[in-house]
mmCIF file with all atom_site columns, C-alpha atoms in Angstrom:
data_model
loop_
_atom_site.group_PDB
_atom_site.id
_atom_site.type_symbol
_atom_site.label_atom_id
_atom_site.label_alt_id
_atom_site.label_comp_id
_atom_site.label_asym_id
_atom_site.label_entity_id
_atom_site.label_seq_id
_atom_site.pdbx_PDB_ins_code
_atom_site.Cartn_x
_atom_site.Cartn_y
_atom_site.Cartn_z
_atom_site.occupancy
_atom_site.B_iso_or_equiv
_atom_site.pdbx_formal_charge
_atom_site.auth_seq_id
_atom_site.auth_comp_id
_atom_site.auth_asym_id
_atom_site.auth_atom_id
_atom_site.pdbx_PDB_model_num
ATOM 1   C CA . MET A 1 1   ? -163.055 -38.808 121.682 1.00 0.00 ? 1   MET A CA 1
ATOM 2   C CA . THR A 1 2   ? -161.104 -37.893 124.792 1.00 0.00 ? 2   THR A CA 1
ATOM 3   C CA . CYS A 1 3   ? -161.791 -38.880 128.368 1.00 0.00 ? 3   CYS A CA 1
ATOM 4   C CA . MET A 1 4   ? -160.046 -37.028 131.291 1.00 0.00 ? 4   MET A CA 1
ATOM 5   C CA . GLY A 1 5   ? -160.199 -39.013 134.535 1.00 0.00 ? 5   GLY A CA 1
ATOM 6   C CA . SER A 1 6   ? -160.927 -42.528 135.440 1.00 0.00 ? 6   SER A CA 1
ATOM 7   C CA . PHE A 1 7   ? -164.636 -43.276 134.894 1.00 0.00 ? 7   PHE A CA 1
ATOM 8   C CA . LYS A 1 8   ? -166.786 -46.183 135.998 1.00 0.00 ? 8   LYS A CA 1
ATOM 9   C CA . PRO A 1 9   ? -170.588 -46.041 135.901 1.00 0.00 ? 9   PRO A CA 1
ATOM 10  C CA . LEU A 1 10  ? -170.838 -46.365 139.716 1.00 0.00 ? 10  LEU A CA 1
ATOM 11  C CA . ASN A 1 11  ? -169.028 -42.863 139.896 1.00 0.00 ? 11  ASN A CA 1
ATOM 12  C CA . LYS A 1 12  ? -172.707 -41.610 139.095 1.00 0.00 ? 12  LYS A CA 1
ATOM 13  C CA . LEU A 1 13  ? -171.508 -38.536 137.268 1.00 0.00 ? 13  LEU A CA 1
ATOM 14  C CA . LEU A 1 14  ? -169.735 -37.997 133.932 1.00 0.00 ? 14  LEU A CA 1
ATOM 15  C CA . VAL A 1 15  ? -169.281 -34.574 132.289 1.00 0.00 ? 15  VAL A CA 1
ATOM 16  C CA . ILE A 1 16  ? -169.636 -34.357 128.476 1.00 0.00 ? 16  ILE A CA 1
ATOM 17  C CA . THR A 1 17  ? -168.787 -31.494 126.195 1.00 0.00 ? 17  THR A CA 1
ATOM 18  C CA . VAL A 1 18  ? -168.581 -31.247 122.383 1.00 0.00 ? 18  VAL A CA 1
ATOM 19  C CA . ALA A 1 19  ? -165.509 -29.580 121.115 1.00 0.00 ? 19  ALA A CA 1
ATOM 20  C CA . THR A 1 20  ? -164.505 -29.948 117.534 1.00 0.00 ? 20  THR A CA 1
ATOM 21  C CA . LYS A 1 21  ? -161.375 -27.837 118.151 1.00 0.00 ? 21  LYS A CA 1
ATOM 22  C CA . GLU A 1 22  ? -159.387 -26.699 121.237 1.00 0.00 ? 22  GLU A CA 1
ATOM 23  C CA . SER A 1 23  ? -159.950 -23.043 121.978 1.00 0.00 ? 23  SER A CA 1
ATOM 24  C CA . ASP A 1 24  ? -158.619 -21.066 124.917 1.00 0.00 ? 24  ASP A CA 1
ATOM 25  C CA . GLY A 1 25  ? -161.860 -21.315 126.689 1.00 0.00 ? 25  GLY A CA 1
ATOM 26  C CA . PHE A 1 26  ? -161.814 -25.109 126.037 1.00 0.00 ? 26  PHE A CA 1
ATOM 27  C CA . HIS A 1 27  ? -158.317 -25.182 127.821 1.00 0.00 ? 27  HIS A CA 1
ATOM 28  C CA . ARG A 1 28  ? -159.678 -23.074 130.734 1.00 0.00 ? 28  ARG A CA 1
ATOM 29  C CA . PHE A 1 29  ? -162.892 -25.372 131.108 1.00 0.00 ? 29  PHE A CA 1
ATOM 30  C CA . MET A 1 30  ? -160.561 -28.638 131.075 1.00 0.00 ? 30  MET A CA 1
ATOM 31  C CA . GLN A 1 31  ? -158.050 -27.106 133.671 1.00 0.00 ? 31  GLN A CA 1
ATOM 32  C CA . SER A 1 32  ? -160.911 -26.201 136.050 1.00 0.00 ? 32  SER A CA 1
ATOM 33  C CA . ALA A 1 33  ? -162.290 -29.710 135.586 1.00 0.00 ? 33  ALA A CA 1
ATOM 34  C CA . LYS A 1 34  ? -158.843 -31.212 136.301 1.00 0.00 ? 34  LYS A CA 1
ATOM 35  C CA . TYR A 1 35  ? -158.716 -29.045 139.375 1.00 0.00 ? 35  TYR A CA 1
ATOM 36  C CA . PHE A 1 36  ? -161.990 -30.222 140.871 1.00 0.00 ? 36  PHE A CA 1
ATOM 37  C CA . ASN A 1 37  ? -161.345 -33.723 139.873 1.00 0.00 ? 37  ASN A CA 1
ATOM 38  C CA . TYR A 1 38  ? -164.160 -34.154 137.344 1.00 0.00 ? 38  TYR A CA 1
ATOM 39  C CA . THR A 1 39  ? -164.324 -36.936 134.806 1.00 0.00 ? 39  THR A CA 1
ATOM 40  C CA . VAL A 1 40  ? -164.743 -35.308 131.473 1.00 0.00 ? 40  VAL A CA 1
ATOM 41  C CA . LYS A 1 41  ? -165.446 -36.924 128.160 1.00 0.00 ? 41  LYS A CA 1
ATOM 42  C CA . VAL A 1 42  ? -164.718 -34.727 125.084 1.00 0.00 ? 42  VAL A CA 1
ATOM 43  C CA . ILE A 1 43  ? -166.658 -35.628 121.804 1.00 0.00 ? 43  ILE A CA 1
ATOM 44  C CA . GLY A 1 44  ? -166.484 -34.315 118.291 1.00 0.00 ? 44  GLY A CA 1
ATOM 45  C CA . GLN A 1 45  ? -162.831 -33.589 118.283 1.00 0.00 ? 45  GLN A CA 1
ATOM 46  C CA . GLY A 1 46  ? -161.363 -33.151 114.643 1.00 0.00 ? 46  GLY A CA 1
ATOM 47  C CA . GLU A 1 47  ? -164.751 -32.891 113.137 1.00 0.00 ? 47  GLU A CA 1
ATOM 48  C CA . GLU A 1 48  ? -165.581 -30.009 110.821 1.00 0.00 ? 48  GLU A CA 1
ATOM 49  C CA . TRP A 1 49  ? -167.896 -27.574 112.643 1.00 0.00 ? 49  TRP A CA 1
ATOM 50  C CA . ARG A 1 50  ? -171.101 -27.123 110.799 1.00 0.00 ? 50  ARG A CA 1
ATOM 51  C CA . GLY A 1 51  ? -173.307 -25.798 113.542 1.00 0.00 ? 51  GLY A CA 1
ATOM 52  C CA . GLY A 1 52  ? -173.368 -21.988 112.928 1.00 0.00 ? 52  GLY A CA 1
ATOM 53  C CA . ASP A 1 53  ? -171.342 -19.170 114.098 1.00 0.00 ? 53  ASP A CA 1
ATOM 54  C CA . GLY A 1 54  ? -171.398 -20.011 117.732 1.00 0.00 ? 54  GLY A CA 1
ATOM 55  C CA . MET A 1 55  ? -172.823 -17.182 120.047 1.00 0.00 ? 55  MET A CA 1
ATOM 56  C CA . ASN A 1 56  ? -173.243 -14.784 117.049 1.00 0.00 ? 56  ASN A CA 1
ATOM 57  C CA . SER A 1 57  ? -176.086 -16.688 115.357 1.00 0.00 ? 57  SER A CA 1
ATOM 58  C CA . ILE A 1 58  ? -178.604 -19.401 115.567 1.00 0.00 ? 58  ILE A CA 1
ATOM 59  C CA . GLY A 1 59  ? -177.286 -23.009 115.273 1.00 0.00 ? 59  GLY A CA 1
ATOM 60  C CA . GLY A 1 60  ? -175.478 -25.486 117.561 1.00 0.00 ? 60  GLY A CA 1
ATOM 61  C CA . GLY A 1 61  ? -177.520 -28.402 116.330 1.00 0.00 ? 61  GLY A CA 1
ATOM 62  C CA . GLN A 1 62  ? -174.298 -30.359 115.505 1.00 0.00 ? 62  GLN A CA 1
ATOM 63  C CA . LYS A 1 63  ? -173.876 -30.744 119.265 1.00 0.00 ? 63  LYS A CA 1
ATOM 64  C CA . SER A 1 64  ? -177.071 -32.722 119.595 1.00 0.00 ? 64  SER A CA 1
ATOM 65  C CA . GLU A 1 65  ? -176.350 -34.958 116.544 1.00 0.00 ? 65  GLU A CA 1
ATOM 66  C CA . ILE A 1 66  ? -172.811 -35.700 117.963 1.00 0.00 ? 66  ILE A CA 1
ATOM 67  C CA . ASN A 1 67  ? -174.171 -36.393 121.440 1.00 0.00 ? 67  ASN A CA 1
ATOM 68  C CA . GLU A 1 68  ? -176.771 -38.945 119.961 1.00 0.00 ? 68  GLU A CA 1
ATOM 69  C CA . ARG A 1 69  ? -174.157 -40.525 117.800 1.00 0.00 ? 69  ARG A CA 1
ATOM 70  C CA . ASN A 1 70  ? -171.488 -40.914 120.654 1.00 0.00 ? 70  ASN A CA 1
ATOM 71  C CA . ILE A 1 71  ? -172.367 -40.777 124.345 1.00 0.00 ? 71  ILE A CA 1
ATOM 72  C CA . MET A 1 72  ? -175.886 -41.710 124.601 1.00 0.00 ? 72  MET A CA 1
ATOM 73  C CA . GLU A 1 73  ? -175.582 -44.705 122.630 1.00 0.00 ? 73  GLU A CA 1
ATOM 74  C CA . GLN A 1 74  ? -173.012 -45.818 125.032 1.00 0.00 ? 74  GLN A CA 1
ATOM 75  C CA . TYR A 1 75  ? -174.404 -44.982 128.267 1.00 0.00 ? 75  TYR A CA 1
ATOM 76  C CA . HIS A 1 76  ? -178.219 -44.463 128.025 1.00 0.00 ? 76  HIS A CA 1
ATOM 77  C CA . ALA A 1 77  ? -178.807 -47.928 129.875 1.00 0.00 ? 77  ALA A CA 1
ATOM 78  C CA . PHE A 1 78  ? -177.127 -46.670 133.116 1.00 0.00 ? 78  PHE A CA 1
ATOM 79  C CA . LYS A 1 79  ? -180.239 -45.434 134.974 1.00 0.00 ? 79  LYS A CA 1
ATOM 80  C CA . ASN A 1 80  ? -178.496 -43.811 137.861 1.00 0.00 ? 80  ASN A CA 1
ATOM 81  C CA . LEU A 1 81  ? -175.721 -42.095 135.782 1.00 0.00 ? 81  LEU A CA 1
ATOM 82  C CA . SER A 1 82  ? -176.005 -38.271 135.684 1.00 0.00 ? 82  SER A CA 1
ATOM 83  C CA . PHE A 1 83  ? -174.593 -36.327 132.816 1.00 0.00 ? 83  PHE A CA 1
ATOM 84  C CA . PRO A 1 84  ? -173.807 -32.586 132.933 1.00 0.00 ? 84  PRO A CA 1
ATOM 85  C CA . SER A 1 85  ? -173.594 -31.521 129.304 1.00 0.00 ? 85  SER A CA 1
ATOM 86  C CA . LEU A 1 86  ? -171.855 -28.079 129.051 1.00 0.00 ? 86  LEU A CA 1
ATOM 87  C CA . ASN A 1 87  ? -170.552 -25.776 126.598 1.00 0.00 ? 87  ASN A CA 1
ATOM 88  C CA . SER A 1 88  ? -166.686 -25.821 127.116 1.00 0.00 ? 88  SER A CA 1
ATOM 89  C CA . PHE A 1 89  ? -165.921 -22.476 125.439 1.00 0.00 ? 89  PHE A CA 1
ATOM 90  C CA . ASP A 1 90  ? -167.468 -20.091 128.023 1.00 0.00 ? 90  ASP A CA 1
ATOM 91  C CA . VAL A 1 91  ? -167.869 -22.231 131.185 1.00 0.00 ? 91  VAL A CA 1
ATOM 92  C CA . ILE A 1 92  ? -165.399 -23.160 133.967 1.00 0.00 ? 92  ILE A CA 1
ATOM 93  C CA . PHE A 1 93  ? -166.010 -25.446 137.153 1.00 0.00 ? 93  PHE A CA 1
ATOM 94  C CA . ALA A 1 94  ? -166.238 -23.432 140.459 1.00 0.00 ? 94  ALA A CA 1
ATOM 95  C CA . GLY A 1 95  ? -166.865 -26.435 142.738 1.00 0.00 ? 95  GLY A CA 1
ATOM 96  C CA . GLY A 1 96  ? -166.604 -30.107 142.949 1.00 0.00 ? 96  GLY A CA 1
ATOM 97  C CA . PRO A 1 97  ? -168.722 -33.033 141.509 1.00 0.00 ? 97  PRO A CA 1
ATOM 98  C CA . GLU A 1 98  ? -170.252 -33.672 145.037 1.00 0.00 ? 98  GLU A CA 1
ATOM 99  C CA . GLU A 1 99  ? -171.798 -30.129 145.048 1.00 0.00 ? 99  GLU A CA 1
ATOM 100 C CA . ILE A 1 100 ? -173.191 -30.318 141.484 1.00 0.00 ? 100 ILE A CA 1
ATOM 101 C CA . LEU A 1 101 ? -174.616 -33.927 142.084 1.00 0.00 ? 101 LEU A CA 1
ATOM 102 C CA . LYS A 1 102 ? -176.221 -32.832 145.384 1.00 0.00 ? 102 LYS A CA 1
ATOM 103 C CA . LYS A 1 103 ? -178.027 -29.817 143.850 1.00 0.00 ? 103 LYS A CA 1
ATOM 104 C CA . PHE A 1 104 ? -179.209 -31.892 140.971 1.00 0.00 ? 104 PHE A CA 1
ATOM 105 C CA . LEU A 1 105 ? -180.635 -34.610 143.217 1.00 0.00 ? 105 LEU A CA 1
ATOM 106 C CA . LYS A 1 106 ? -182.407 -32.059 145.377 1.00 0.00 ? 106 LYS A CA 1
ATOM 107 C CA . SER A 1 107 ? -184.218 -30.717 142.273 1.00 0.00 ? 107 SER A CA 1
ATOM 108 C CA . ASN A 1 108 ? -185.880 -34.007 142.036 1.00 0.00 ? 108 ASN A CA 1
ATOM 109 C CA . HIS A 1 109 ? -186.096 -33.724 138.254 1.00 0.00 ? 109 HIS A CA 1
ATOM 110 C CA . LYS A 1 110 ? -185.065 -36.063 135.553 1.00 0.00 ? 110 LYS A CA 1
ATOM 111 C CA . VAL A 1 111 ? -183.308 -33.274 133.441 1.00 0.00 ? 111 VAL A CA 1
ATOM 112 C CA . VAL A 1 112 ? -182.536 -29.767 134.616 1.00 0.00 ? 112 VAL A CA 1
ATOM 113 C CA . PHE A 1 113 ? -181.421 -27.004 132.039 1.00 0.00 ? 113 PHE A CA 1
ATOM 114 C CA . ALA A 1 114 ? -179.661 -23.785 132.960 1.00 0.00 ? 114 ALA A CA 1
ATOM 115 C CA . ALA A 1 115 ? -182.038 -20.843 133.230 1.00 0.00 ? 115 ALA A CA 1
ATOM 116 C CA . ASP A 1 116 ? -181.413 -17.611 131.360 1.00 0.00 ? 116 ASP A CA 1
ATOM 117 C CA . GLY A 1 117 ? -182.923 -14.077 131.637 1.00 0.00 ? 117 GLY A CA 1
ATOM 118 C CA . ILE A 1 118 ? -182.989 -13.730 127.914 1.00 0.00 ? 118 ILE A CA 1
ATOM 119 C CA . LEU A 1 119 ? -185.213 -15.766 125.424 1.00 0.00 ? 119 LEU A CA 1
ATOM 120 C CA . TRP A 1 120 ? -183.182 -17.017 122.421 1.00 0.00 ? 120 TRP A CA 1
ATOM 121 C CA . PRO A 1 121 ? -183.651 -17.477 119.470 1.00 0.00 ? 121 PRO A CA 1
ATOM 122 C CA . ASP A 1 122 ? -187.544 -17.277 119.045 1.00 0.00 ? 122 ASP A CA 1
ATOM 123 C CA . LYS A 1 123 ? -188.791 -14.456 121.258 1.00 0.00 ? 123 LYS A CA 1
ATOM 124 C CA . LYS A 1 124 ? -192.518 -15.278 120.065 1.00 0.00 ? 124 LYS A CA 1
ATOM 125 C CA . LEU A 1 125 ? -192.478 -18.324 122.299 1.00 0.00 ? 125 LEU A CA 1
ATOM 126 C CA . ALA A 1 126 ? -192.218 -16.162 125.620 1.00 0.00 ? 126 ALA A CA 1
ATOM 127 C CA . ASP A 1 127 ? -195.946 -16.568 126.407 1.00 0.00 ? 127 ASP A CA 1
ATOM 128 C CA . LYS A 1 128 ? -195.547 -20.286 126.397 1.00 0.00 ? 128 LYS A CA 1
ATOM 129 C CA . TYR A 1 129 ? -193.028 -20.284 129.355 1.00 0.00 ? 129 TYR A CA 1
ATOM 130 C CA . PRO A 1 130 ? -194.301 -20.564 132.738 1.00 0.00 ? 130 PRO A CA 1
ATOM 131 C CA . ILE A 1 131 ? -194.077 -17.370 135.025 1.00 0.00 ? 131 ILE A CA 1
ATOM 132 C CA . VAL A 1 132 ? -191.367 -17.611 137.689 1.00 0.00 ? 132 VAL A CA 1
ATOM 133 C CA . HIS A 1 133 ? -191.136 -15.515 140.785 1.00 0.00 ? 133 HIS A CA 1
ATOM 134 C CA . ILE A 1 134 ? -187.641 -16.593 141.769 1.00 0.00 ? 134 ILE A CA 1
ATOM 135 C CA . GLY A 1 135 ? -184.623 -17.070 139.265 1.00 0.00 ? 135 GLY A CA 1
ATOM 136 C CA . LYS A 1 136 ? -184.682 -16.722 135.587 1.00 0.00 ? 136 LYS A CA 1
ATOM 137 C CA . ARG A 1 137 ? -187.379 -17.691 133.223 1.00 0.00 ? 137 ARG A CA 1
ATOM 138 C CA . TYR A 1 138 ? -185.980 -19.028 130.028 1.00 0.00 ? 138 TYR A CA 1
ATOM 139 C CA . LEU A 1 139 ? -184.008 -22.188 128.832 1.00 0.00 ? 139 LEU A CA 1
ATOM 140 C CA . ASN A 1 140 ? -180.252 -22.039 128.151 1.00 0.00 ? 140 ASN A CA 1
ATOM 141 C CA . SER A 1 141 ? -179.225 -25.256 126.374 1.00 0.00 ? 141 SER A CA 1
ATOM 142 C CA . GLY A 1 142 ? -175.408 -24.353 127.023 1.00 0.00 ? 142 GLY A CA 1
ATOM 143 C CA . GLY A 1 143 ? -175.713 -26.377 130.226 1.00 0.00 ? 143 GLY A CA 1
ATOM 144 C CA . PHE A 1 144 ? -177.851 -29.131 131.265 1.00 0.00 ? 144 PHE A CA 1
ATOM 145 C CA . MET A 1 145 ? -177.863 -32.103 133.522 1.00 0.00 ? 145 MET A CA 1
ATOM 146 C CA . GLY A 1 146 ? -179.849 -35.235 133.631 1.00 0.00 ? 146 GLY A CA 1
ATOM 147 C CA . TYR A 1 147 ? -180.065 -39.042 134.034 1.00 0.00 ? 147 TYR A CA 1
ATOM 148 C CA . ALA A 1 148 ? -178.655 -40.797 131.045 1.00 0.00 ? 148 ALA A CA 1
ATOM 149 C CA . PRO A 1 149 ? -181.876 -42.531 129.921 1.00 0.00 ? 149 PRO A CA 1
ATOM 150 C CA . TYR A 1 150 ? -183.812 -39.203 129.886 1.00 0.00 ? 150 TYR A CA 1
ATOM 151 C CA . ILE A 1 151 ? -181.082 -37.281 128.046 1.00 0.00 ? 151 ILE A CA 1
ATOM 152 C CA . ASN A 1 152 ? -181.017 -39.976 125.495 1.00 0.00 ? 152 ASN A CA 1
ATOM 153 C CA . ARG A 1 153 ? -184.777 -39.749 124.877 1.00 0.00 ? 153 ARG A CA 1
ATOM 154 C CA . MET A 1 154 ? -184.167 -36.195 124.221 1.00 0.00 ? 154 MET A CA 1
ATOM 155 C CA . VAL A 1 155 ? -181.369 -36.406 121.781 1.00 0.00 ? 155 VAL A CA 1
ATOM 156 C CA . GLN A 1 156 ? -183.049 -39.338 120.048 1.00 0.00 ? 156 GLN A CA 1
ATOM 157 C CA . LEU A 1 157 ? -185.792 -36.758 118.851 1.00 0.00 ? 157 LEU A CA 1
ATOM 158 C CA . TRP A 1 158 ? -183.220 -34.643 117.009 1.00 0.00 ? 158 TRP A CA 1
ATOM 159 C CA . ASN A 1 159 ? -184.091 -35.040 113.438 1.00 0.00 ? 159 ASN A CA 1
ATOM 160 C CA . LEU A 1 160 ? -182.788 -31.577 112.051 1.00 0.00 ? 160 LEU A CA 1
ATOM 161 C CA . GLN A 1 161 ? -179.811 -30.215 110.527 1.00 0.00 ? 161 GLN A CA 1
ATOM 162 C CA . ASP A 1 162 ? -176.464 -29.490 111.909 1.00 0.00 ? 162 ASP A CA 1
ATOM 163 C CA . ASN A 1 163 ? -176.855 -25.629 111.626 1.00 0.00 ? 163 ASN A CA 1
ATOM 164 C CA . ASP A 1 164 ? -180.324 -25.702 113.164 1.00 0.00 ? 164 ASP A CA 1
ATOM 165 C CA . ASP A 1 165 ? -180.679 -24.298 116.691 1.00 0.00 ? 165 ASP A CA 1
ATOM 166 C CA . ASP A 1 166 ? -180.269 -26.637 119.559 1.00 0.00 ? 166 ASP A CA 1
ATOM 167 C CA . GLN A 1 167 ? -181.559 -24.260 122.089 1.00 0.00 ? 167 GLN A CA 1
ATOM 168 C CA . LEU A 1 168 ? -184.930 -23.924 120.083 1.00 0.00 ? 168 LEU A CA 1
ATOM 169 C CA . PHE A 1 169 ? -185.078 -27.759 119.887 1.00 0.00 ? 169 PHE A CA 1
ATOM 170 C CA . TYR A 1 170 ? -184.841 -28.083 123.749 1.00 0.00 ? 170 TYR A CA 1
ATOM 171 C CA . THR A 1 171 ? -187.166 -25.168 124.178 1.00 0.00 ? 171 THR A CA 1
ATOM 172 C CA . LYS A 1 172 ? -189.997 -26.787 122.154 1.00 0.00 ? 172 LYS A CA 1
ATOM 173 C CA . ILE A 1 173 ? -189.598 -29.916 124.211 1.00 0.00 ? 173 ILE A CA 1
ATOM 174 C CA . TYR A 1 174 ? -189.692 -27.947 127.519 1.00 0.00 ? 174 TYR A CA 1
ATOM 175 C CA . ILE A 1 175 ? -192.718 -25.804 126.794 1.00 0.00 ? 175 ILE A CA 1
ATOM 176 C CA . ASP A 1 176 ? -194.875 -28.625 125.256 1.00 0.00 ? 176 ASP A CA 1
ATOM 177 C CA . PRO A 1 177 ? -196.282 -30.894 128.067 1.00 0.00 ? 177 PRO A CA 1
ATOM 178 C CA . VAL A 1 178 ? -197.849 -33.181 125.498 1.00 0.00 ? 178 VAL A CA 1
ATOM 179 C CA . LYS A 1 179 ? -194.518 -33.906 123.668 1.00 0.00 ? 179 LYS A CA 1
ATOM 180 C CA . ARG A 1 180 ? -192.842 -34.421 126.922 1.00 0.00 ? 180 ARG A CA 1
ATOM 181 C CA . VAL A 1 181 ? -195.356 -36.842 128.230 1.00 0.00 ? 181 VAL A CA 1
ATOM 182 C CA . SER A 1 182 ? -195.628 -38.779 124.952 1.00 0.00 ? 182 SER A CA 1
ATOM 183 C CA . ASN A 1 183 ? -191.799 -39.087 124.942 1.00 0.00 ? 183 ASN A CA 1
ATOM 184 C CA . SER A 1 184 ? -191.637 -40.141 128.473 1.00 0.00 ? 184 SER A CA 1
ATOM 185 C CA . LEU A 1 185 ? -189.946 -36.856 129.479 1.00 0.00 ? 185 LEU A CA 1
ATOM 186 C CA . PRO A 1 186 ? -192.404 -35.628 132.181 1.00 0.00 ? 186 PRO A CA 1
ATOM 187 C CA . SER A 1 187 ? -189.946 -34.112 134.502 1.00 0.00 ? 187 SER A CA 1
ATOM 188 C CA . LEU A 1 188 ? -187.838 -31.275 132.915 1.00 0.00 ? 188 LEU A CA 1
ATOM 189 C CA . SER A 1 189 ? -186.986 -28.152 134.890 1.00 0.00 ? 189 SER A CA 1
ATOM 190 C CA . LEU A 1 190 ? -184.870 -24.930 134.629 1.00 0.00 ? 190 LEU A CA 1
ATOM 191 C CA . GLY A 1 191 ? -182.678 -24.059 137.539 1.00 0.00 ? 191 GLY A CA 1
ATOM 192 C CA . SER A 1 192 ? -179.435 -22.774 138.906 1.00 0.00 ? 192 SER A CA 1
ATOM 193 C CA . PHE A 1 193 ? -178.333 -26.113 140.254 1.00 0.00 ? 193 PHE A CA 1
ATOM 194 C CA . GLY A 1 194 ? -174.894 -25.861 138.689 1.00 0.00 ? 194 GLY A CA 1
ATOM 195 C CA . VAL A 1 195 ? -174.009 -22.819 140.813 1.00 0.00 ? 195 VAL A CA 1
ATOM 196 C CA . PRO A 1 196 ? -171.411 -23.104 142.347 1.00 0.00 ? 196 PRO A CA 1
ATOM 197 C CA . GLY A 1 197 ? -170.758 -26.151 140.396 1.00 0.00 ? 197 GLY A CA 1
ATOM 198 C CA . TRP A 1 198 ? -170.080 -24.223 137.293 1.00 0.00 ? 198 TRP A CA 1
ATOM 199 C CA . SER A 1 199 ? -169.695 -20.669 136.419 1.00 0.00 ? 199 SER A CA 1
ATOM 200 C CA . LYS A 1 200 ? -169.933 -18.596 133.111 1.00 0.00 ? 200 LYS A CA 1
#
C-alpha cells in the first residue's frame, strides 16, 4: 500500500485507486495527481490480478474485494471524509481537489458514480434505469466518490468472486431502491461531478 501526499482525516478528501502493477496509464495518473496536489492511496500493489481482462471483458470484482479489505476497514468511521475511487489506467486529473470536492458537495448525495452513455455489461437492465434528460444515463464504476461510511456499506455487500463484474454489482445496488434503503444507501446518484476534476 502506497500513499502519496500527507493525509490527515481533516483534509476531507483521499483518493484511492487499485493498481496491482504499474502501467504507463498508472504513471500518468500519479503524475497528474502530484501536479494538482492530491493525496492518493494506492492499494493492491504486488498482488496477482484475478479480476478479468480489463476493458476487454467483464470482471473487476477484485477491486471491490481489495477496497473492502484495505481502505474501508481503516477509514469507514470518518463521517465527513470523501473518497474518490478511480481507475488509474485510463484517468488523469484535470483540476484540483477543491473543484472536485465542491462539485460533490453540491450534488447533495452520499455517493455519486460517473455516468456513461453505454450500458455494460448487462444490457437487459436498461429499462430499470431512470430516464434522464440531461447528461448520460448509465453507471460507470470506473469512477465514483462518496462519504467513507456509505462506500464502506457498499463494499461490505460484495460477496462474489474476483473475476465477477464490479460494475454489474454497483449497478444492481443503484437500480434497486429496496436494496439501497435496506442497506442504508438511500442517496446514490450518477453525475459529472468529476469534470473538470478528472478526465478520461
